[in-house]
Coordinates of C-alpha atoms and ligand atoms in Angstrom, one line a residue:
X11 CA -0.3 0.3 -0.1
X12 CA 1.6 3.1 -1.1
X13 CA 0.9 7.0 -0.3
X14 CA 0.1 7.4 -3.8
X15 CA -2.6 5.0 -4.2
X16 CA -4.2 6.0 -1.0
X17 CA -4.3 10.0 -1.9
X18 CA -5.9 8.6 -5.2
X19 CA -8.2 6.9 -3.5
X20 CA -9.0 9.9 -1.5
X21 CA -9.6 11.9 -4.7
X22 CA -11.6 9.4 -6.2
X23 CA -13.5 8.7 -3.4
X24 CA -14.4 12.6 -3.3
X25 CA -15.3 12.9 -6.8
X26 CA -17.7 10.0 -6.9
X27 CA -19.6 11.7 -4.3
X28 CA -19.5 14.8 -6.1
X29 CA -20.8 12.9 -9.1
X30 CA -23.4 11.2 -7.4
X31 CA -24.6 14.2 -6.2
X32 CA -25.1 15.9 -9.2
X33 CA -26.7 13.1 -10.8
X34 CA -29.1 13.2 -7.6
X35 CA -29.7 16.6 -8.0
X36 CA -30.7 16.4 -11.6
X37 CA -33.9 14.2 -11.3
X38 CA -34.7 16.1 -7.8
X39 CA -32.7 13.4 -5.6
X40 CA -30.2 14.4 -2.9
X41 CA -26.9 12.6 -2.0
X42 CA -28.3 11.3 0.6
X43 CA -30.9 9.0 -1.7
X44 CA -28.4 7.0 -3.7
X45 CA -26.0 4.7 -1.5
X46 CA -22.4 4.2 -3.0
X47 CA -21.4 0.8 -2.6
X48 CA -17.5 0.3 -3.3
X49 CA -16.9 -3.3 -5.7
X50 CA -13.8 -4.6 -3.7
X51 CA -12.3 -7.3 -5.7
X52 CA -8.9 -7.4 -6.1
X53 CA -8.8 -4.7 -3.6
X54 CA -6.3 -5.4 -0.5
X55 CA -8.4 -5.1 2.9
X56 CA -6.2 -2.2 3.9
X57 CA -7.0 -0.2 1.3
X58 CA -10.8 -0.9 1.5
X59 CA -10.1 0.1 5.4
X60 CA -9.1 3.6 4.0
X61 CA -11.9 4.2 2.1
X62 CA -14.1 3.0 4.9
X63 CA -12.3 5.7 7.1
X64 CA -13.2 8.5 4.5
X65 CA -16.5 7.6 5.3
X66 CA -17.6 4.4 2.6
X67 CA -20.1 2.8 4.5
X68 CA -21.0 -0.2 1.9
X69 CA -18.8 -2.9 0.2
X70 CA -19.4 -5.9 -2.4
X71 CA -17.6 -8.9 -3.1
X72 CA -18.0 -11.1 -6.0
X73 CA -16.0 -14.1 -5.1
X74 CA -16.5 -16.5 -2.0
X75 CA -13.3 -17.4 -1.7
X76 CA -12.4 -14.1 -1.9
X77 CA -14.7 -12.6 0.7
X78 CA -13.3 -15.2 3.2
X79 CA -9.9 -14.5 3.2
X80 CA -10.3 -10.9 3.8
X81 CA -13.0 -11.3 6.2
X82 CA -11.3 -10.9 9.3
X83 CA -9.6 -7.5 7.9
X84 CA -12.2 -5.7 7.2
X85 CA -13.0 -2.9 9.4
X86 CA -17.2 -3.2 9.3
X87 CA -18.1 -1.3 12.3
X88 CA -19.5 1.5 10.3
X89 CA -19.6 -0.4 6.9
X90 CA -22.3 -2.8 5.4
X91 CA -20.8 -5.8 3.7
X92 CA -22.8 -7.6 0.8
X93 CA -22.3 -10.3 -2.0
X94 CA -22.4 -9.0 -5.0
X95 CA -21.4 -11.8 -7.6
X96 CA -22.4 -15.1 -9.0
X97 CA -23.4 -17.5 -5.9
X98 CA -23.2 -21.3 -6.3
X99 CA -25.7 -23.0 -4.0
X100 CA -22.5 -25.1 -2.0
X101 CA -21.0 -22.0 -1.1
X102 CA -24.0 -20.4 0.6
X103 CA -23.3 -21.7 3.9
X104 CA -19.5 -19.8 3.8
X105 CA -20.9 -16.4 3.8
X106 CA -24.4 -16.2 5.0
X107 CA -23.6 -15.5 8.6
X108 CA -21.1 -12.8 7.2
X109 CA -23.4 -10.2 4.8
X110 CA -26.1 -8.1 5.3
X111 CA -27.3 -8.5 1.8
X112 CA -26.8 -10.4 -1.2
X113 CA -27.5 -8.7 -4.5
X114 CA -27.3 -11.8 -6.9
X115 CA -30.1 -14.6 -6.2
X116 CA -31.8 -15.6 -9.7
X117 CA -33.5 -19.0 -8.7
X118 CA -35.5 -20.5 -6.5
X119 CA -33.1 -23.3 -5.4
X120 CA -30.4 -20.9 -4.5
X121 CA -33.1 -18.7 -2.5
X122 CA -34.1 -21.7 -0.6
X123 CA -30.1 -22.5 0.3
X124 CA -29.8 -19.0 1.5
X125 CA -32.9 -19.4 3.4
X126 CA -31.8 -22.6 4.9
X127 CA -28.4 -21.6 6.1
X128 CA -29.8 -18.3 7.3
X129 CA -32.3 -19.8 9.9
X130 CA -29.4 -22.2 11.0
X131 CA -27.8 -18.6 12.0
X132 CA -31.1 -17.5 13.5
X133 CA -31.4 -14.4 10.9
X134 CA -33.2 -13.4 8.0
X135 CA -30.7 -12.4 5.0
X136 CA -31.6 -9.4 2.8
X137 CA -31.5 -10.3 -1.0
X138 CA -32.0 -8.5 -4.2
X139 CA -33.1 -10.5 -7.4
X140 CA -30.4 -10.2 -10.4
X141 CA -32.6 -9.4 -13.3
X142 CA -30.6 -10.1 -16.7
X143 CA -32.1 -7.0 -18.5
X144 CA -30.0 -7.6 -21.8
X145 CA -31.3 -11.0 -22.1
X146 CA -27.6 -12.4 -22.4
X147 CA -27.7 -16.0 -22.5
X148 CA -24.0 -16.4 -20.7
X149 CA -25.2 -13.8 -17.9
X150 CA -26.6 -14.8 -14.6
X151 CA -30.0 -13.1 -13.6
X152 CA -33.6 -14.1 -14.3
X153 CA -35.2 -12.8 -17.3
X154 CA -37.7 -10.3 -16.8
X155 CA -40.8 -12.4 -18.5
X156 CA -39.8 -14.6 -15.2
X157 CA -39.5 -12.2 -12.5
X158 CA -42.9 -11.8 -11.4
X159 CA -43.0 -15.7 -11.0
X160 CA -39.8 -16.1 -9.0
X161 CA -40.8 -13.4 -6.8
X162 CA -43.7 -14.9 -5.7
X163 CA -42.3 -18.1 -4.9
X164 CA -39.4 -16.1 -2.7
X165 CA -42.3 -14.3 -0.9
X166 CA -43.1 -17.4 0.6
X167 CA -39.7 -18.2 1.4
X168 CA -38.9 -18.0 5.4
X169 CA -35.5 -16.4 6.4
X170 CA -35.0 -14.6 3.3
X171 CA -36.4 -11.0 2.6
X172 CA -36.6 -9.8 -1.3
X173 CA -35.5 -6.0 -0.9
X174 CA -35.3 -5.1 -4.4
X175 CA -33.3 -5.6 -7.9
X176 CA -30.2 -5.9 -9.1
X177 CA -28.9 -5.6 -12.8
X178 CA -25.6 -5.6 -15.1
X179 CA -26.6 -4.5 -18.5
X180 CA -24.9 -5.7 -21.4
X181 CA -22.0 -3.8 -22.3
X182 CA -22.4 -0.9 -24.5
X183 CA -20.6 1.6 -26.6
X184 CA -23.0 4.4 -26.1
X185 CA -24.7 6.2 -23.5
X186 CA -28.2 6.5 -25.1
X187 CA -28.0 2.4 -25.5
X188 CA -27.1 1.8 -21.7
X189 CA -29.8 4.6 -20.5
X190 CA -32.3 2.6 -22.3
X191 CA -31.3 -0.7 -20.5
X192 CA -31.4 1.4 -17.1
X193 CA -34.9 2.6 -17.9
X194 CA -36.2 -0.6 -18.8
X195 CA -35.1 -2.1 -15.4
X196 CA -36.7 1.1 -13.9
X197 CA -39.9 0.9 -15.3
X198 CA -39.8 -3.2 -14.3
X199 CA -39.1 -2.1 -10.5
X200 CA -41.5 0.4 -10.5
X201 CA -44.3 -2.0 -12.3
X202 CA -43.8 -4.2 -9.0
X203 CA -43.6 -2.1 -6.5
X204 CA -47.0 -0.6 -7.3
X205 CA -48.2 -4.5 -7.3
X206 CA -47.2 -4.3 -3.9
X207 CA -46.6 -8.1 -3.5
X208 CA -46.9 -9.4 0.3
X209 CA -43.5 -10.3 1.6
X210 CA -41.7 -8.0 -1.1
X211 CA -40.0 -5.0 -0.6
X212 CA -39.0 -2.7 -3.4
X213 CA -36.6 -0.4 -1.7
X214 CA -33.2 -0.8 -3.4
X215 CA -32.6 -0.8 -7.3
X216 CA -29.0 -1.5 -8.0
X217 CA -27.6 -0.4 -11.1
X218 CA -24.6 1.4 -12.6
X219 CA -21.0 0.9 -12.1
X220 CA -18.0 2.9 -13.4
X221 CA -18.7 3.8 -16.6
X222 CA -22.3 4.2 -16.2
X223 CA -23.2 5.2 -12.6
X224 CA -23.9 8.8 -13.7
X225 CA -26.4 7.6 -16.5
X226 CA -27.8 4.9 -14.1
X227 CA -28.7 7.1 -11.0
X228 CA -30.9 9.5 -13.9
X229 CA -32.4 6.7 -14.6
X230 CA -33.8 5.7 -11.4
X231 CA -31.0 3.8 -9.6
X232 CA -30.7 4.2 -6.1
X233 CA -27.3 2.3 -5.3
X234 CA -24.2 1.9 -7.4
X235 CA -21.9 -0.3 -7.3
X236 CA -18.2 0.9 -8.1
X237 CA -15.0 -0.6 -8.2
X238 CA -12.0 0.9 -10.8
X239 CA -13.1 4.3 -10.4
X240 CA -12.5 4.3 -6.8
X241 CA -9.6 2.0 -6.6
X242 CA -8.0 2.1 -10.0
X243 CA -7.6 -0.5 -12.7
X244 CA -8.0 -3.8 -11.3
X245 CA -4.2 -6.1 -10.9
X246 CA -5.8 -9.8 -11.0
X247 CA -1.8 -11.0 -11.0
Ligands
PLP29 C1 -16.8 -5.2 -10.3 C2 -18.1 -5.0 -10.0 C3 -18.8 -3.8 -10.0 C4 -18.0 -2.6 -10.3 O1 -17.2 -2.5 -11.4 P1 -16.4 -1.3 -12.2 O2 -16.6 -1.1 -13.5 O3 -14.9 -1.5 -11.8 O4 -16.9 0.1 -11.6 C5 -20.2 -4.0 -10.0 N1 -20.7 -4.8 -9.7 C6 -20.0 -6.0 -9.8 C7 -21.2 -7.2 -9.8 C8 -19.0 -6.2 -10.2 O5 -18.5 -7.6 -9.8

């Protein structure tokens, strides 16, 4: 960990907060209406803790192994730890007691396992349902047309509580295209909110990453997940 890296993180952290505030204002919201979650994959725990010391209060890991290996080193007193990556059913038991929210639930099987493990730990785990808004074959997430059915099934499972939706849209070469996916997602989010399904909360709409969080907020995201714009380009070596 170098001084340079930390001062970059501090600069980026302020800049991102300003951008979030600007986007929020543009649509009549305020900074506090948007949750800034840092995507912390490949980032060392001491760097993450430095960001937390600046005020960062949500972090998300996307690999079980990595979360476990860093877990004892995070300073989580004032920070929520979430799971944002693809989650295999057989790994649920390793993280259920450690995370506040799992953002990437896309099947009844996975929901049931999270519920089963949560009940063992005497907790109810908050979850988001991941939607494959671009209908990409190689991507996780439920197709929009299957979302209602999945939500109805999940509403009946003890041990989990649906809090909203998450998406990772296709990689787009222009802002107009990406905004359209975000807008579709927001419409789905609003539709479901208005149905007032029993035992389903539609409070969180998690979408937007480093390249497009500004556009996501304009289209209604209230949680953005930002990695490289905060910590710099990832080093996978
Ligand atoms: C890595 C990651 C992000 C952040 O990506 P950046 O482009 O670096 O901001 C957001 N969401 C998920 C699920 C991720 O795995």
